[in-house]
PDB file of C-alpha atoms in Angstrom:
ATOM      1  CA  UNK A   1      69.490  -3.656 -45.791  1.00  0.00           C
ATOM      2  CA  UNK A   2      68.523   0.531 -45.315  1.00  0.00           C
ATOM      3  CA  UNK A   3      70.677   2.997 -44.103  1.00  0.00           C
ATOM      4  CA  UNK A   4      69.097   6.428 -43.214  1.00  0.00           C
ATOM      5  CA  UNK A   5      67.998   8.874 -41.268  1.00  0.00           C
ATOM      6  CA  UNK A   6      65.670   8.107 -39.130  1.00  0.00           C
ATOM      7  CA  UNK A   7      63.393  11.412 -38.702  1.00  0.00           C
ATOM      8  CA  UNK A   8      60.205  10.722 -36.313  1.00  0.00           C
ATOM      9  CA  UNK A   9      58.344  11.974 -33.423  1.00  0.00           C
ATOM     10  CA  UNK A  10      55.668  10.996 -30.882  1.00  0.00           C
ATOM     11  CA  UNK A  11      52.724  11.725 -29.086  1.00  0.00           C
ATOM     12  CA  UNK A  12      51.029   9.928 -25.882  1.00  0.00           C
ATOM     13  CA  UNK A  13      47.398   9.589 -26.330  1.00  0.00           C
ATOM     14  CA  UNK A  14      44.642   8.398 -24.321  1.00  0.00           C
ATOM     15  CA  UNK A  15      42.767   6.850 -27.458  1.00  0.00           C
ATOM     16  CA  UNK A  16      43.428   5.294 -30.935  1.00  0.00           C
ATOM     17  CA  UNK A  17      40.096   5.729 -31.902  1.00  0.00           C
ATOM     18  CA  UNK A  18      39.598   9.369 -32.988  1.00  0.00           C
ATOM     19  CA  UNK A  19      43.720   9.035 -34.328  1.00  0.00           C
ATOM     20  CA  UNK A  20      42.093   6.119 -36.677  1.00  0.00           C
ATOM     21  CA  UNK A  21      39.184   8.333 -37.865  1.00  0.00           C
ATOM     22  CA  UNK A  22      41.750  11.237 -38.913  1.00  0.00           C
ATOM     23  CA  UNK A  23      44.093   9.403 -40.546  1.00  0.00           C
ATOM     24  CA  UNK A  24      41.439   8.216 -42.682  1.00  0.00           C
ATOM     25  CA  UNK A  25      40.153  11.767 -43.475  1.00  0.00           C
ATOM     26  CA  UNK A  26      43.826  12.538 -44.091  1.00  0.00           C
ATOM     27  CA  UNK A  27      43.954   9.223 -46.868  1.00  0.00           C
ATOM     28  CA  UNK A  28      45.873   7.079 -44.540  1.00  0.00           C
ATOM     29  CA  UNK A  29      45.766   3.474 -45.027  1.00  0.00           C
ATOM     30  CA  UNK A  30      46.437   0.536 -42.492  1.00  0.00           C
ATOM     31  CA  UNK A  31      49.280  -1.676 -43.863  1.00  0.00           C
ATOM     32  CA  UNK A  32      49.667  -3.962 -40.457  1.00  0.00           C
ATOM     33  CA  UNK A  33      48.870  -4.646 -37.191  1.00  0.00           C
ATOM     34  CA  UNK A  34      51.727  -6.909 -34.897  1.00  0.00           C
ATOM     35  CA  UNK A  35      52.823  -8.103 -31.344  1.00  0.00           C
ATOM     36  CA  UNK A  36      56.943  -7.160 -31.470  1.00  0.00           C
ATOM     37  CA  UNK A  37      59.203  -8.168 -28.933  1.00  0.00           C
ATOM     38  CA  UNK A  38      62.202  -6.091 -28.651  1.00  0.00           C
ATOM     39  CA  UNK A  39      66.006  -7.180 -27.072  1.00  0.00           C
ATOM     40  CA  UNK A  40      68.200  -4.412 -26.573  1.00  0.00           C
ATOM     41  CA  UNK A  41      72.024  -5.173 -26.100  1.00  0.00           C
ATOM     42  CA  UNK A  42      75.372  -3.777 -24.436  1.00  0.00           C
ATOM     43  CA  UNK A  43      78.505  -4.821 -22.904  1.00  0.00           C
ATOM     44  CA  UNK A  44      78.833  -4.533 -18.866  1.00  0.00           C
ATOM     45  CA  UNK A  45      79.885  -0.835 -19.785  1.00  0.00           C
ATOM     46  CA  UNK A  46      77.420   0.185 -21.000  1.00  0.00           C
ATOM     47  CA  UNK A  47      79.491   1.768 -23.771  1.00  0.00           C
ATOM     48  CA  UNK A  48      76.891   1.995 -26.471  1.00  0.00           C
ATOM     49  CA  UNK A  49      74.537   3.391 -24.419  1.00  0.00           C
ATOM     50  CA  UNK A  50      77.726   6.357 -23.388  1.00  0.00           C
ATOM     51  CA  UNK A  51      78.001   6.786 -26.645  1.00  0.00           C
ATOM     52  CA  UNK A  52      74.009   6.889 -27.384  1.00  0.00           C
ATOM     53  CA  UNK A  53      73.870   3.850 -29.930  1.00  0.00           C
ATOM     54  CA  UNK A  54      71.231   1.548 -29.697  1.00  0.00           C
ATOM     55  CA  UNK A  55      71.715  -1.959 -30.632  1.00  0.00           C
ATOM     56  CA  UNK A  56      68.169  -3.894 -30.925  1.00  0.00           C
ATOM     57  CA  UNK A  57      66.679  -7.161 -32.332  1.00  0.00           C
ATOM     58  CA  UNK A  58      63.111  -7.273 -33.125  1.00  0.00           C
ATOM     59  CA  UNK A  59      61.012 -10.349 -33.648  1.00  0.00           C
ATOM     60  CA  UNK A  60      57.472  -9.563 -35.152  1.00  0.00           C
ATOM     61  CA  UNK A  61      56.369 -11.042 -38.740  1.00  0.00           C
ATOM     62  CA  UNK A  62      60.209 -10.794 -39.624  1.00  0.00           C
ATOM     63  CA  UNK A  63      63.233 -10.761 -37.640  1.00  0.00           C
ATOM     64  CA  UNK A  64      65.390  -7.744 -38.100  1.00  0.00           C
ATOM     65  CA  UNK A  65      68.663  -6.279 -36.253  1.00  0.00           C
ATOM     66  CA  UNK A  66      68.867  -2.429 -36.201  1.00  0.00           C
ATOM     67  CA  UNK A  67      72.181   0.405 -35.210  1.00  0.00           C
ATOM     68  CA  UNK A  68      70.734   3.571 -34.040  1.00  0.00           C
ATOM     69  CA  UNK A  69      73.090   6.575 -33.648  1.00  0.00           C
ATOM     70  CA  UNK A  70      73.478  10.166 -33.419  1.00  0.00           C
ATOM     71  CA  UNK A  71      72.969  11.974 -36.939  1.00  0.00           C
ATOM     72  CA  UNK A  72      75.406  14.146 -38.073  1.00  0.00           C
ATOM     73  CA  UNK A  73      72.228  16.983 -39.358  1.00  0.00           C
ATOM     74  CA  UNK A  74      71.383  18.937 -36.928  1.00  0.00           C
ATOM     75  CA  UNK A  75      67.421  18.257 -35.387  1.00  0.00           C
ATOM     76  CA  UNK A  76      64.207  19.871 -35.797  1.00  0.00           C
ATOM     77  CA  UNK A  77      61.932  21.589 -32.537  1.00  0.00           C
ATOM     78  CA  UNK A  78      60.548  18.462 -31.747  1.00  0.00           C
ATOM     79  CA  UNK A  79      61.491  15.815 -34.392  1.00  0.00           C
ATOM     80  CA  UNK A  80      64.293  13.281 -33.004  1.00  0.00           C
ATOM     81  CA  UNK A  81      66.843  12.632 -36.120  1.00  0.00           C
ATOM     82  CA  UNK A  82      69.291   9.036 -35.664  1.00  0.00           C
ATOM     83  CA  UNK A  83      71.073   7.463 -38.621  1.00  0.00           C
ATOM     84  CA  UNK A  84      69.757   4.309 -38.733  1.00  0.00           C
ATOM     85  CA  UNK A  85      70.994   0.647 -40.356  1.00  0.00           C
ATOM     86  CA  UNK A  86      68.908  -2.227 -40.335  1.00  0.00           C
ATOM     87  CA  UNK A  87      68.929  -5.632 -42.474  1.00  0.00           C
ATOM     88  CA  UNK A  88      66.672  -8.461 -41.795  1.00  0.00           C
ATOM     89  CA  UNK A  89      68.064 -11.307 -39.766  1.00  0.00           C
ATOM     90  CA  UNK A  90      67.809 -15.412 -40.621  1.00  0.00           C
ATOM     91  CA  UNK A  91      69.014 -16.564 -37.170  1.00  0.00           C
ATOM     92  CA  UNK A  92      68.382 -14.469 -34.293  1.00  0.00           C
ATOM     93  CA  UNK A  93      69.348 -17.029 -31.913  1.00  0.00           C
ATOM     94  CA  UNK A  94      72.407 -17.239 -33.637  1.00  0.00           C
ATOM     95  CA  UNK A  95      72.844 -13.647 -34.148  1.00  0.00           C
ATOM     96  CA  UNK A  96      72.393 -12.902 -30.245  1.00  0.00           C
ATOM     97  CA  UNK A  97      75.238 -15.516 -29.701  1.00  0.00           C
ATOM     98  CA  UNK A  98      77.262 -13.867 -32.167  1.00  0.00           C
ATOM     99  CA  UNK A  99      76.948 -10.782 -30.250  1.00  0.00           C
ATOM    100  CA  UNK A 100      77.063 -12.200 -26.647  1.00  0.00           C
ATOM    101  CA  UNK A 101      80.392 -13.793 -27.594  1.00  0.00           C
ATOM    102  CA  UNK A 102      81.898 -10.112 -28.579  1.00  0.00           C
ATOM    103  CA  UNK A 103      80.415  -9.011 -25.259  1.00  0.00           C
ATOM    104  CA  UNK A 104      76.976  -7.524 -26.096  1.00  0.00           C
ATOM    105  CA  UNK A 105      74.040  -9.051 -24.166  1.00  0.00           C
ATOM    106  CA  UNK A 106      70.179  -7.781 -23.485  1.00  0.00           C
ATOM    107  CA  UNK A 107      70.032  -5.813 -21.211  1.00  0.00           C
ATOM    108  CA  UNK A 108      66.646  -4.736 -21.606  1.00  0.00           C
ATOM    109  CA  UNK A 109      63.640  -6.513 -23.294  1.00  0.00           C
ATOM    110  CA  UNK A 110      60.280  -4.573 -24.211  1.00  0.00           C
ATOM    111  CA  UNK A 111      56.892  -5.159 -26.239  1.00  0.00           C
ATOM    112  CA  UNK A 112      54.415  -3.530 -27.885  1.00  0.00           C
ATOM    113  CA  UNK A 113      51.861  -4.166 -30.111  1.00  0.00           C
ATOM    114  CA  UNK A 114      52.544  -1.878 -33.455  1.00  0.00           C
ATOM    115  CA  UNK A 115      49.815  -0.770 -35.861  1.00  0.00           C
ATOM    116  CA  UNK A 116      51.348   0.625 -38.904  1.00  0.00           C
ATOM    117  CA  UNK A 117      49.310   3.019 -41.312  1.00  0.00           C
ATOM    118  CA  UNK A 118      50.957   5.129 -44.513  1.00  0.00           C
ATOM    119  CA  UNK A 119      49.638   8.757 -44.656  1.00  0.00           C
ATOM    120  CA  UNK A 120      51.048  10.597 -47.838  1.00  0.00           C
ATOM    121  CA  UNK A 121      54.812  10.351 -47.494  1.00  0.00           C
ATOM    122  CA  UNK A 122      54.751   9.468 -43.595  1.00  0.00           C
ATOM    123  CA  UNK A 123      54.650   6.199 -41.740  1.00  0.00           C
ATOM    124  CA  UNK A 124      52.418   7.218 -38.585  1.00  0.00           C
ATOM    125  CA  UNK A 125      52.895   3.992 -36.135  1.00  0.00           C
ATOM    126  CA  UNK A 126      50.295   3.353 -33.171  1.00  0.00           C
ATOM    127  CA  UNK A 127      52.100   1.369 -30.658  1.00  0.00           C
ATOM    128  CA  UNK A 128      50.134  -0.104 -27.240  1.00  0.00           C
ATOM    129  CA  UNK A 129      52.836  -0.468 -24.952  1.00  0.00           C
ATOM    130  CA  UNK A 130      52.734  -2.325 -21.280  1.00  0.00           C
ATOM    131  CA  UNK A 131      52.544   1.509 -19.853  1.00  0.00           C
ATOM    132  CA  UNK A 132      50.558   3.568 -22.528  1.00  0.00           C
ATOM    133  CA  UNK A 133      49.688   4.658 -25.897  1.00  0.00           C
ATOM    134  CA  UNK A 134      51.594   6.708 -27.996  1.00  0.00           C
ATOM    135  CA  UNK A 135      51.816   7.828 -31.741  1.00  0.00           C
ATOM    136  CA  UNK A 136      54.931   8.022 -33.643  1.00  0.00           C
ATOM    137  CA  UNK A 137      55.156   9.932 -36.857  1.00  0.00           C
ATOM    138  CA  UNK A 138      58.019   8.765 -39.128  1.00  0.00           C
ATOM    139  CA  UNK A 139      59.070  10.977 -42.150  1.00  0.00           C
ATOM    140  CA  UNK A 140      60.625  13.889 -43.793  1.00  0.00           C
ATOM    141  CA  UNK A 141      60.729  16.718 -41.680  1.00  0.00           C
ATOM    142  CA  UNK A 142      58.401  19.317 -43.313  1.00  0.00           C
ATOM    143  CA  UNK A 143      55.477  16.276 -43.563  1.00  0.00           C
ATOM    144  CA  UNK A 144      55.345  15.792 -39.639  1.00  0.00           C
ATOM    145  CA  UNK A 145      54.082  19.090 -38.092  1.00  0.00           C
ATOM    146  CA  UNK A 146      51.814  19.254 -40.701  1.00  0.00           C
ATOM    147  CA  UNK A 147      49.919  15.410 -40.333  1.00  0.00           C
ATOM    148  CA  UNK A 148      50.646  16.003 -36.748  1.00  0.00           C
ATOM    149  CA  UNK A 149      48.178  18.958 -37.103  1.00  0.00           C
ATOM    150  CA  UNK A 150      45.923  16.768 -39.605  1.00  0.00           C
ATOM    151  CA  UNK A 151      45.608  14.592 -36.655  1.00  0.00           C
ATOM    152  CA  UNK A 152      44.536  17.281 -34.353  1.00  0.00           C
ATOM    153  CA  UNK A 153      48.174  16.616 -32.318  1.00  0.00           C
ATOM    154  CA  UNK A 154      50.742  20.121 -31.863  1.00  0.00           C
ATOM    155  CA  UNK A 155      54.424  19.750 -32.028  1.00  0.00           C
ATOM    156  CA  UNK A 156      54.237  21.372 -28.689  1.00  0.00           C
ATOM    157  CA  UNK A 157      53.027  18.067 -27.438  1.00  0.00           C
ATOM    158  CA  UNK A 158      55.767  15.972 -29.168  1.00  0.00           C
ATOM    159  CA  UNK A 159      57.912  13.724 -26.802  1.00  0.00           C
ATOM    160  CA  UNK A 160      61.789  14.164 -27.218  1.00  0.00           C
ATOM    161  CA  UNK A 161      62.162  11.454 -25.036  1.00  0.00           C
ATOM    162  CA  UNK A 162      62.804   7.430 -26.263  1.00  0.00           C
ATOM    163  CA  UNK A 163      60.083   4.904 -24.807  1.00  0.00           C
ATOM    164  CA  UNK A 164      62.825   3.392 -22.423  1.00  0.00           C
ATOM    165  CA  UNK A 165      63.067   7.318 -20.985  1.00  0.00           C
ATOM    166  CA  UNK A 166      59.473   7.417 -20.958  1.00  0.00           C
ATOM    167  CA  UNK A 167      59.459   4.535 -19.306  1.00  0.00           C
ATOM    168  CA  UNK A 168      61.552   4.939 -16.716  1.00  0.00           C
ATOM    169  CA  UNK A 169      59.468   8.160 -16.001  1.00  0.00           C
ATOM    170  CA  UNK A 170      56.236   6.364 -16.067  1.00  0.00           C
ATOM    171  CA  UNK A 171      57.858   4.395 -13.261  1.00  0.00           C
ATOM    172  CA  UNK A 172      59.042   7.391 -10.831  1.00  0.00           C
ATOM    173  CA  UNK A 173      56.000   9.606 -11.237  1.00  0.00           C
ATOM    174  CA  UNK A 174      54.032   6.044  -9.877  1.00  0.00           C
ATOM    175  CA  UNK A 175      56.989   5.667  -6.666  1.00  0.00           C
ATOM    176  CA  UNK A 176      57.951   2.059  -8.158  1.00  0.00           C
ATOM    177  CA  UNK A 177      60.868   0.708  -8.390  1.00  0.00           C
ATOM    178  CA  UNK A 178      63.455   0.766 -11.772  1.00  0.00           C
ATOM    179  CA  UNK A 179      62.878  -1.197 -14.115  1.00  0.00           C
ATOM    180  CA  UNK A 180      64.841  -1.399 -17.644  1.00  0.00           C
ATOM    181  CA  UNK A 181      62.464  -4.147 -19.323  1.00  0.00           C
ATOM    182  CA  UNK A 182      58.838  -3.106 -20.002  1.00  0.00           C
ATOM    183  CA  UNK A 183      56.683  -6.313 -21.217  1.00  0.00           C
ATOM    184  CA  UNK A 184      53.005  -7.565 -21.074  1.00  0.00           C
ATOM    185  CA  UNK A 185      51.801 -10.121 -18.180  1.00  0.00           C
ATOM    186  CA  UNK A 186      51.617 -13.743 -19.550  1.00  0.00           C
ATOM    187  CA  UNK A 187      47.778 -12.936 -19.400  1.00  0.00           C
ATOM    188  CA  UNK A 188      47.601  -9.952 -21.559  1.00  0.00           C
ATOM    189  CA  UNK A 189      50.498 -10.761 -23.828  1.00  0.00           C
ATOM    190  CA  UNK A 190      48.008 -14.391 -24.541  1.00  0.00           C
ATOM    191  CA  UNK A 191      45.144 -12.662 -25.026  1.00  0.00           C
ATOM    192  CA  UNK A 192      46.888 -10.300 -27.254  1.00  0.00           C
ATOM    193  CA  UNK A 193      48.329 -12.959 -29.231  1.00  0.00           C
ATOM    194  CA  UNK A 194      45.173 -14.946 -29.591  1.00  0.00           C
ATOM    195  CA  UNK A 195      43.585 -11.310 -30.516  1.00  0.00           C
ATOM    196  CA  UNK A 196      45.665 -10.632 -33.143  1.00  0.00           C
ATOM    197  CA  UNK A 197      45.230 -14.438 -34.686  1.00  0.00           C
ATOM    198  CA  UNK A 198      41.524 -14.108 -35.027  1.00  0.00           C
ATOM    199  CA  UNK A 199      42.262 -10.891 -36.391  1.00  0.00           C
ATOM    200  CA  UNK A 200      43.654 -12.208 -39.771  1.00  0.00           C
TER     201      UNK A 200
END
C-alpha cells in the first residue's frame, strides 16, 4: 500500500516521437509499456465526486484500487497536488461487489494505453487515450518545470484539467453528445492488444 501526495502535471501533444528522443537526452529510461482499463465508481449522488474524491480500479499487469482527494498543501502554477492511497487488489470482481453492495458502482469506464519512463527523480507517463495524446509528469514539485523544459514543453502549456474534464471538452468543442466513458473500438482496442503482445 502508498499513501502520498500525488504531485503531477500534463501536456497534450501531437507526437511521442520527439518526447521519446528528449527523454533520452535527459537519461530517461523506459520501464513499461501497457493497455489499462480504468472503472471509476460513485453512489447515485454522486457524493464523491461533490466532494472531489475519486474512487478507481485499474486492471493493467496488476490490479490496483486507488482514493484520490484534495491535499491539504496548497498547489503549484500548474502542478495538480491530490493525496493519494492505493494498494494492489487480489479480487477485483470481488472488490467491485464489495463496493456496489455499500452503494458505489462505475459510473464511468476509460482506457489508455500507458508508457511509463523514469527521468531523474520523475515518472514522466505517455498515455494514448481514445481522444489524444498527452504527457503527464509525476514528481516533486521543483523537478517538473524543469524536465518539462528538458522536454521542450512550458508550464504555460500544462493542463489543470483531469482527462475525464478533458474529455468532456474534447466532446463539446466536436458538437457530440456527453459522454462519461472514453474507451477504444473493439477494432483498435484488438489491434492494440495484439500490438502490445508481439511487443514483448
Amino acid at each position: 500500500m502508498s499513501i502520498a501526495d500525488e504531485i503531477e502535471t500534463k501536456f497534450a501533444v501531437k507526437s511521442f516521437t520527439p518526447v521519446r528522443r528528449s527523454l533520452v537526452t535527459a537519461g530517461g529510461v523506459r520501464l513499461s509499456r501497457r493497455f489499462e482499463e480504468n472503472v471509476v465508481l460513485d453512489d447515485t449522488a454522486a457524493t464523491l465526486r461533490g466532494r472531489d474524491v475519486l474512487l478507481r480500479i485499474r486492471r493493467d499487469a496488476v490490479c490496483k484500487v486507488t482514493i484520490k482527494m484534495p491535499a491539504e498543501a496548497p498547489g503549484h502554477s500548474g502542478l495538480k497536488i491530490r493525496r493519494e492511497i492505493e494498494t494492489e487488489v487480489a479480487d477485483p470482481a470481488a472488490l467491485e461487489a464489495i463496493f456496489a453492495a455499500l452503494g458505489y458502482v462505475p459510473f464511468l469506464r476509460y482506457e489508455k494505453v500507458r508508457e511509463t519512463w523514469q527521468a531523474g527523480d520523475a515518472l514522466v507517463c505517455l498515455d494514448e487515450l481514445p481522444f489524444g495524446r498527452y504527457l503527464e509528469i509525476e514528481g516533486p514539485a521543483e523537478s517538473i518545470p524543469i524536465l518539462a523544459g528538458r522536454l521542450g514543453l512550458s508550464m504555460t502549456q500544462a493542463l489543470p484539467e483531469t482527462y475525464h474534464e478533458l474529455h468532456q471538452a474534447y466532446r463539446r468543442e466536436r458538437g457530440l453528445p456527453p459522454d462519461m466513458s472514453f474507451v477504444f473500438p473493439p477494432d483498435t482496442r484488438r489491434k492494440i492488444l495484439v500490438d502490445l503482445a508481439e511487443s514483448l
